[in-house]
Amino acid sequence: MQVPPEQGVFLQMLVEITNARKVVEIGVFTGYSSLAMAMAMNNDKHARLLGLESDERPLVLAEQYWEKAGVRSRIDVVLGDAVETLRALAQQDGQDVTAWKDESGEFDASWWAQPGTVDIAFVDANKRAYDEYVQLVYPLLRTGGVVVLDNVLWKGKVADPEHADKTTESIRQLNATLFHDERWTYSLLPIGDGVALCRKR
C-alpha cells in the first residue's frame, strides 16, 4: 500500500540526485511517496509531479498532507485508470485528460504528454499491470530517466520458486524481462519490499 519511511527517503534522494523537474507517480494512495518527492523539488518552482490514482478516497487524506507541507500547488492528480491515462497522454497529446480538483484550470495535459521529458516515474499500483505501465511510460521518459518499481520482491515470493500465483509470476517475469532488455540499465535493490531501478539508455 504505502511505502515505508526508508523508501520515502530513497525517493527524495533520487529526485535530488537527478535534479528531477518532471515526475510521474502511478499509484498515489495516501500520498506519502508523492509528498517525499515533491518536497525534494521544493526549491524549483518549475518542477511538478503528476499522480495517477484510481481511488478518490485516499486522495482526500493525501491532499491534506500536501497542503500542510506546502507542496499541493506542484502536484497534479488524474483520477482514473492509469493505463488509460498513459495511453491518452502518449496517443492523443492528453486531449481527454483532466485533473482532479483543478479549480484554477492550470493543469496542462499537453505538457505532460511531451515525449522524452519525464525524469522519474514511480510505479506502485496494480502489480499485474506493471509491464504495461513500463511500456506506456517509456516514450515519455527522457534518455537517462529512471523508472522506479515498488514491491518487486513481493513479500519474498518472487525469490521462492514454490510461489507461482499469477501476481508473483508476473512480477518475476517482469524482473527477468527488464534485466535482459537492452533499452534499460536494471538494478534490484532490497529496500522495503524490493525496488527496481530501470534507467533508460
Short mmCIF file of N, CA and C in Angstrom, two decimals, residues 66-158:
data_model
loop_
_atom_site.label_atom_id
_atom_site.label_comp_id
_atom_site.label_asym_id
_atom_site.label_seq_id
_atom_site.Cartn_x
_atom_site.Cartn_y
_atom_site.Cartn_z
N TRP A 66 -0.34 17.20 1.71
CA TRP A 66 0.34 18.04 0.72
C TRP A 66 0.16 19.51 1.05
N GLU A 67 -1.06 19.87 1.46
CA GLU A 67 -1.35 21.26 1.83
C GLU A 67 -0.50 21.68 3.03
N LYS A 68 -0.45 20.83 4.05
CA LYS A 68 0.33 21.15 5.26
C LYS A 68 1.81 21.33 4.95
N ALA A 69 2.31 20.54 4.01
CA ALA A 69 3.73 20.60 3.66
C ALA A 69 4.04 21.70 2.65
N GLY A 70 3.00 22.33 2.11
CA GLY A 70 3.20 23.42 1.16
C GLY A 70 3.58 22.98 -0.24
N VAL A 71 3.23 21.73 -0.61
CA VAL A 71 3.61 21.24 -1.94
C VAL A 71 2.41 20.96 -2.84
N ARG A 72 1.19 21.23 -2.35
CA ARG A 72 0.00 20.90 -3.14
C ARG A 72 0.01 21.56 -4.52
N SER A 73 0.53 22.76 -4.61
CA SER A 73 0.49 23.51 -5.87
C SER A 73 1.37 22.91 -6.96
N ARG A 74 2.29 22.04 -6.58
CA ARG A 74 3.16 21.44 -7.59
C ARG A 74 2.77 20.01 -7.95
N ILE A 75 1.62 19.54 -7.40
CA ILE A 75 1.15 18.18 -7.66
C ILE A 75 -0.14 18.20 -8.47
N ASP A 76 -0.11 17.57 -9.63
CA ASP A 76 -1.31 17.35 -10.45
C ASP A 76 -1.76 15.92 -10.23
N VAL A 77 -3.06 15.70 -10.13
CA VAL A 77 -3.60 14.35 -9.95
C VAL A 77 -4.65 14.08 -11.02
N VAL A 78 -4.54 12.92 -11.64
CA VAL A 78 -5.57 12.47 -12.57
C VAL A 78 -6.22 11.23 -11.97
N LEU A 79 -7.52 11.30 -11.81
CA LEU A 79 -8.29 10.21 -11.22
C LEU A 79 -8.80 9.29 -12.32
N GLY A 80 -8.53 8.00 -12.18
CA GLY A 80 -8.99 7.04 -13.19
C GLY A 80 -7.98 5.94 -13.41
N ASP A 81 -8.22 5.13 -14.41
CA ASP A 81 -7.33 4.02 -14.73
C ASP A 81 -6.02 4.55 -15.32
N ALA A 82 -4.89 4.18 -14.69
CA ALA A 82 -3.59 4.72 -15.11
C ALA A 82 -3.22 4.30 -16.53
N VAL A 83 -3.58 3.08 -16.91
CA VAL A 83 -3.27 2.62 -18.27
C VAL A 83 -3.98 3.50 -19.29
N GLU A 84 -5.24 3.79 -19.05
CA GLU A 84 -5.99 4.64 -19.98
C GLU A 84 -5.41 6.05 -20.03
N THR A 85 -5.03 6.57 -18.86
CA THR A 85 -4.45 7.92 -18.82
C THR A 85 -3.13 7.97 -19.58
N LEU A 86 -2.26 6.99 -19.35
CA LEU A 86 -0.97 6.96 -20.04
C LEU A 86 -1.16 6.80 -21.55
N ARG A 87 -2.12 6.00 -21.94
CA ARG A 87 -2.41 5.86 -23.38
C ARG A 87 -2.87 7.18 -23.98
N ALA A 88 -3.72 7.88 -23.25
CA ALA A 88 -4.22 9.17 -23.73
C ALA A 88 -3.09 10.18 -23.86
N LEU A 89 -2.15 10.16 -22.91
CA LEU A 89 -1.01 11.07 -22.98
C LEU A 89 -0.12 10.74 -24.17
N ALA A 90 0.09 9.44 -24.39
CA ALA A 90 1.00 9.01 -25.45
C ALA A 90 0.40 9.15 -26.84
N GLN A 91 -0.90 8.91 -26.96
CA GLN A 91 -1.50 8.81 -28.28
C GLN A 91 -2.31 10.04 -28.70
N GLN A 92 -2.80 10.79 -27.72
CA GLN A 92 -3.70 11.90 -28.05
C GLN A 92 -3.23 13.24 -27.51
N ASP A 93 -1.96 13.31 -27.12
CA ASP A 93 -1.42 14.54 -26.53
C ASP A 93 -2.20 14.96 -25.29
N GLY A 94 -2.84 13.99 -24.65
CA GLY A 94 -3.55 14.27 -23.41
C GLY A 94 -4.83 15.05 -23.57
N GLN A 95 -5.40 15.08 -24.76
CA GLN A 95 -6.59 15.91 -25.01
C GLN A 95 -7.75 15.57 -24.09
N ASP A 96 -7.91 14.30 -23.74
CA ASP A 96 -9.04 13.89 -22.91
C ASP A 96 -8.68 13.74 -21.44
N VAL A 97 -7.48 14.17 -21.06
CA VAL A 97 -7.02 14.00 -19.68
C VAL A 97 -7.31 15.27 -18.88
N THR A 98 -8.04 15.11 -17.79
CA THR A 98 -8.35 16.24 -16.92
C THR A 98 -7.88 15.94 -15.50
N ALA A 99 -7.56 16.99 -14.77
CA ALA A 99 -7.02 16.82 -13.43
C ALA A 99 -8.12 16.82 -12.38
N TRP A 100 -7.87 16.10 -11.30
CA TRP A 100 -8.74 16.06 -10.12
C TRP A 100 -8.59 17.38 -9.36
N LYS A 101 -9.70 18.01 -9.04
CA LYS A 101 -9.70 19.26 -8.27
C LYS A 101 -8.82 20.34 -8.89
N ASP A 102 -8.99 20.58 -10.16
CA ASP A 102 -8.21 21.62 -10.85
C ASP A 102 -9.05 22.89 -10.93
N GLU A 103 -9.32 23.48 -9.76
CA GLU A 103 -10.16 24.68 -9.71
C GLU A 103 -9.56 25.85 -10.48
N SER A 104 -8.23 25.93 -10.50
CA SER A 104 -7.58 27.06 -11.16
C SER A 104 -7.55 26.91 -12.68
N GLY A 105 -7.76 25.68 -13.15
CA GLY A 105 -7.71 25.44 -14.59
C GLY A 105 -6.30 25.50 -15.16
N GLU A 106 -5.29 25.34 -14.30
CA GLU A 106 -3.90 25.46 -14.75
C GLU A 106 -3.31 24.15 -15.27
N PHE A 107 -4.01 23.04 -15.06
CA PHE A 107 -3.48 21.74 -15.49
C PHE A 107 -3.30 21.72 -17.01
N ASP A 108 -2.10 21.33 -17.44
CA ASP A 108 -1.78 21.30 -18.87
C ASP A 108 -1.37 19.88 -19.25
N ALA A 109 -2.33 19.10 -19.74
CA ALA A 109 -2.06 17.71 -20.10
C ALA A 109 -1.04 17.62 -21.24
N SER A 110 -1.04 18.59 -22.14
CA SER A 110 -0.11 18.53 -23.27
C SER A 110 1.34 18.64 -22.80
N TRP A 111 1.56 19.35 -21.68
CA TRP A 111 2.92 19.44 -21.12
C TRP A 111 3.38 18.08 -20.64
N TRP A 112 2.48 17.35 -19.98
CA TRP A 112 2.80 16.00 -19.50
C TRP A 112 2.93 15.02 -20.66
N ALA A 113 2.29 15.29 -21.77
CA ALA A 113 2.31 14.37 -22.91
C ALA A 113 3.55 14.50 -23.78
N GLN A 114 4.39 15.50 -23.52
CA GLN A 114 5.59 15.70 -24.34
C GLN A 114 6.52 14.49 -24.22
N PRO A 115 6.86 13.83 -25.32
CA PRO A 115 7.73 12.66 -25.24
C PRO A 115 9.15 13.02 -24.82
N GLY A 116 9.79 12.10 -24.11
CA GLY A 116 11.19 12.26 -23.74
C GLY A 116 11.47 13.35 -22.75
N THR A 117 10.51 13.67 -21.86
CA THR A 117 10.72 14.78 -20.92
C THR A 117 10.56 14.40 -19.45
N VAL A 118 10.05 13.23 -19.16
CA VAL A 118 9.85 12.83 -17.76
C VAL A 118 11.17 12.33 -17.18
N ASP A 119 11.51 12.81 -15.99
CA ASP A 119 12.77 12.44 -15.34
C ASP A 119 12.65 11.14 -14.55
N ILE A 120 11.56 11.01 -13.81
CA ILE A 120 11.35 9.83 -12.95
C ILE A 120 9.89 9.40 -13.05
N ALA A 121 9.68 8.09 -13.11
CA ALA A 121 8.34 7.52 -12.98
C ALA A 121 8.39 6.51 -11.84
N PHE A 122 7.55 6.71 -10.84
CA PHE A 122 7.48 5.78 -9.71
C PHE A 122 6.19 4.97 -9.83
N VAL A 123 6.32 3.65 -9.81
CA VAL A 123 5.18 2.76 -10.02
C VAL A 123 4.91 1.94 -8.77
N ASP A 124 3.72 2.13 -8.20
CA ASP A 124 3.29 1.36 -7.02
C ASP A 124 1.78 1.18 -7.11
N ALA A 125 1.35 0.37 -8.06
CA ALA A 125 -0.08 0.20 -8.31
C ALA A 125 -0.36 -1.28 -8.59
N ASN A 126 -1.30 -1.55 -9.47
CA ASN A 126 -1.67 -2.92 -9.82
C ASN A 126 -0.45 -3.70 -10.32
N LYS A 127 0.00 -4.66 -9.54
CA LYS A 127 1.25 -5.37 -9.85
C LYS A 127 1.20 -6.09 -11.20
N ARG A 128 0.06 -6.64 -11.54
CA ARG A 128 -0.04 -7.40 -12.78
C ARG A 128 -0.09 -6.49 -14.01
N ALA A 129 -0.18 -5.19 -13.78
CA ALA A 129 -0.15 -4.22 -14.89
C ALA A 129 1.20 -3.52 -15.00
N TYR A 130 2.17 -3.92 -14.18
CA TYR A 130 3.47 -3.24 -14.19
C TYR A 130 4.10 -3.20 -15.58
N ASP A 131 4.08 -4.32 -16.28
CA ASP A 131 4.70 -4.36 -17.60
C ASP A 131 4.07 -3.33 -18.54
N GLU A 132 2.74 -3.23 -18.48
CA GLU A 132 2.05 -2.27 -19.34
C GLU A 132 2.39 -0.84 -18.94
N TYR A 133 2.47 -0.57 -17.63
CA TYR A 133 2.85 0.77 -17.17
C TYR A 133 4.23 1.14 -17.73
N VAL A 134 5.17 0.20 -17.62
CA VAL A 134 6.54 0.47 -18.07
C VAL A 134 6.57 0.75 -19.57
N GLN A 135 5.85 -0.04 -20.35
CA GLN A 135 5.83 0.16 -21.80
C GLN A 135 5.21 1.51 -22.17
N LEU A 136 4.17 1.90 -21.45
CA LEU A 136 3.48 3.15 -21.77
C LEU A 136 4.25 4.38 -21.32
N VAL A 137 5.00 4.26 -20.23
CA VAL A 137 5.74 5.42 -19.73
C VAL A 137 7.07 5.58 -20.48
N TYR A 138 7.54 4.53 -21.11
CA TYR A 138 8.84 4.56 -21.79
C TYR A 138 8.99 5.75 -22.76
N PRO A 139 8.05 5.98 -23.67
CA PRO A 139 8.23 7.11 -24.60
C PRO A 139 8.17 8.48 -23.93
N LEU A 140 7.56 8.56 -22.76
CA LEU A 140 7.50 9.84 -22.05
C LEU A 140 8.81 10.14 -21.31
N LEU A 141 9.58 9.10 -21.03
CA LEU A 141 10.79 9.22 -20.23
C LEU A 141 11.96 9.73 -21.07
N ARG A 142 12.74 10.62 -20.51
CA ARG A 142 13.93 11.11 -21.21
C ARG A 142 15.03 10.04 -21.19
N THR A 143 15.97 10.15 -22.09
CA THR A 143 17.15 9.29 -22.04
C THR A 143 17.89 9.58 -20.73
N GLY A 144 18.19 8.54 -19.97
CA GLY A 144 18.80 8.72 -18.65
C GLY A 144 17.78 8.83 -17.54
N GLY A 145 16.50 8.92 -17.91
CA GLY A 145 15.43 8.95 -16.92
C GLY A 145 15.27 7.59 -16.25
N VAL A 146 14.58 7.59 -15.12
CA VAL A 146 14.51 6.38 -14.30
C VAL A 146 13.07 5.99 -14.01
N VAL A 147 12.77 4.70 -14.17
CA VAL A 147 11.52 4.13 -13.68
C VAL A 147 11.85 3.39 -12.40
N VAL A 148 11.09 3.67 -11.34
CA VAL A 148 11.25 3.00 -10.05
C VAL A 148 10.02 2.14 -9.83
N LEU A 149 10.23 0.84 -9.66
CA LEU A 149 9.13 -0.10 -9.46
C LEU A 149 9.15 -0.62 -8.03
N ASP A 150 8.03 -0.49 -7.35
CA ASP A 150 7.94 -0.95 -5.96
C ASP A 150 7.43 -2.39 -5.90
N ASN A 151 7.73 -3.06 -4.79
CA ASN A 151 7.22 -4.41 -4.49
C ASN A 151 7.70 -5.48 -5.46
N VAL A 152 8.91 -5.35 -5.98
CA VAL A 152 9.38 -6.33 -6.96
C VAL A 152 9.92 -7.61 -6.32
N LEU A 153 9.96 -7.68 -4.99
CA LEU A 153 10.25 -8.95 -4.31
C LEU A 153 8.96 -9.60 -3.82
N TRP A 154 7.90 -8.81 -3.72
CA TRP A 154 6.56 -9.29 -3.40
C TRP A 154 6.56 -10.22 -2.19
N LYS A 155 6.95 -9.63 -1.03
CA LYS A 155 6.96 -10.35 0.24
C LYS A 155 7.86 -11.58 0.21
N GLY A 156 8.88 -11.53 -0.60
CA GLY A 156 9.82 -12.64 -0.72
C GLY A 156 9.38 -13.74 -1.67
N LYS A 157 8.17 -13.66 -2.16
CA LYS A 157 7.64 -14.74 -3.00
C LYS A 157 8.37 -14.86 -4.34
N VAL A 158 8.83 -13.73 -4.87
CA VAL A 158 9.49 -13.74 -6.17
C VAL A 158 10.75 -14.60 -6.15
#
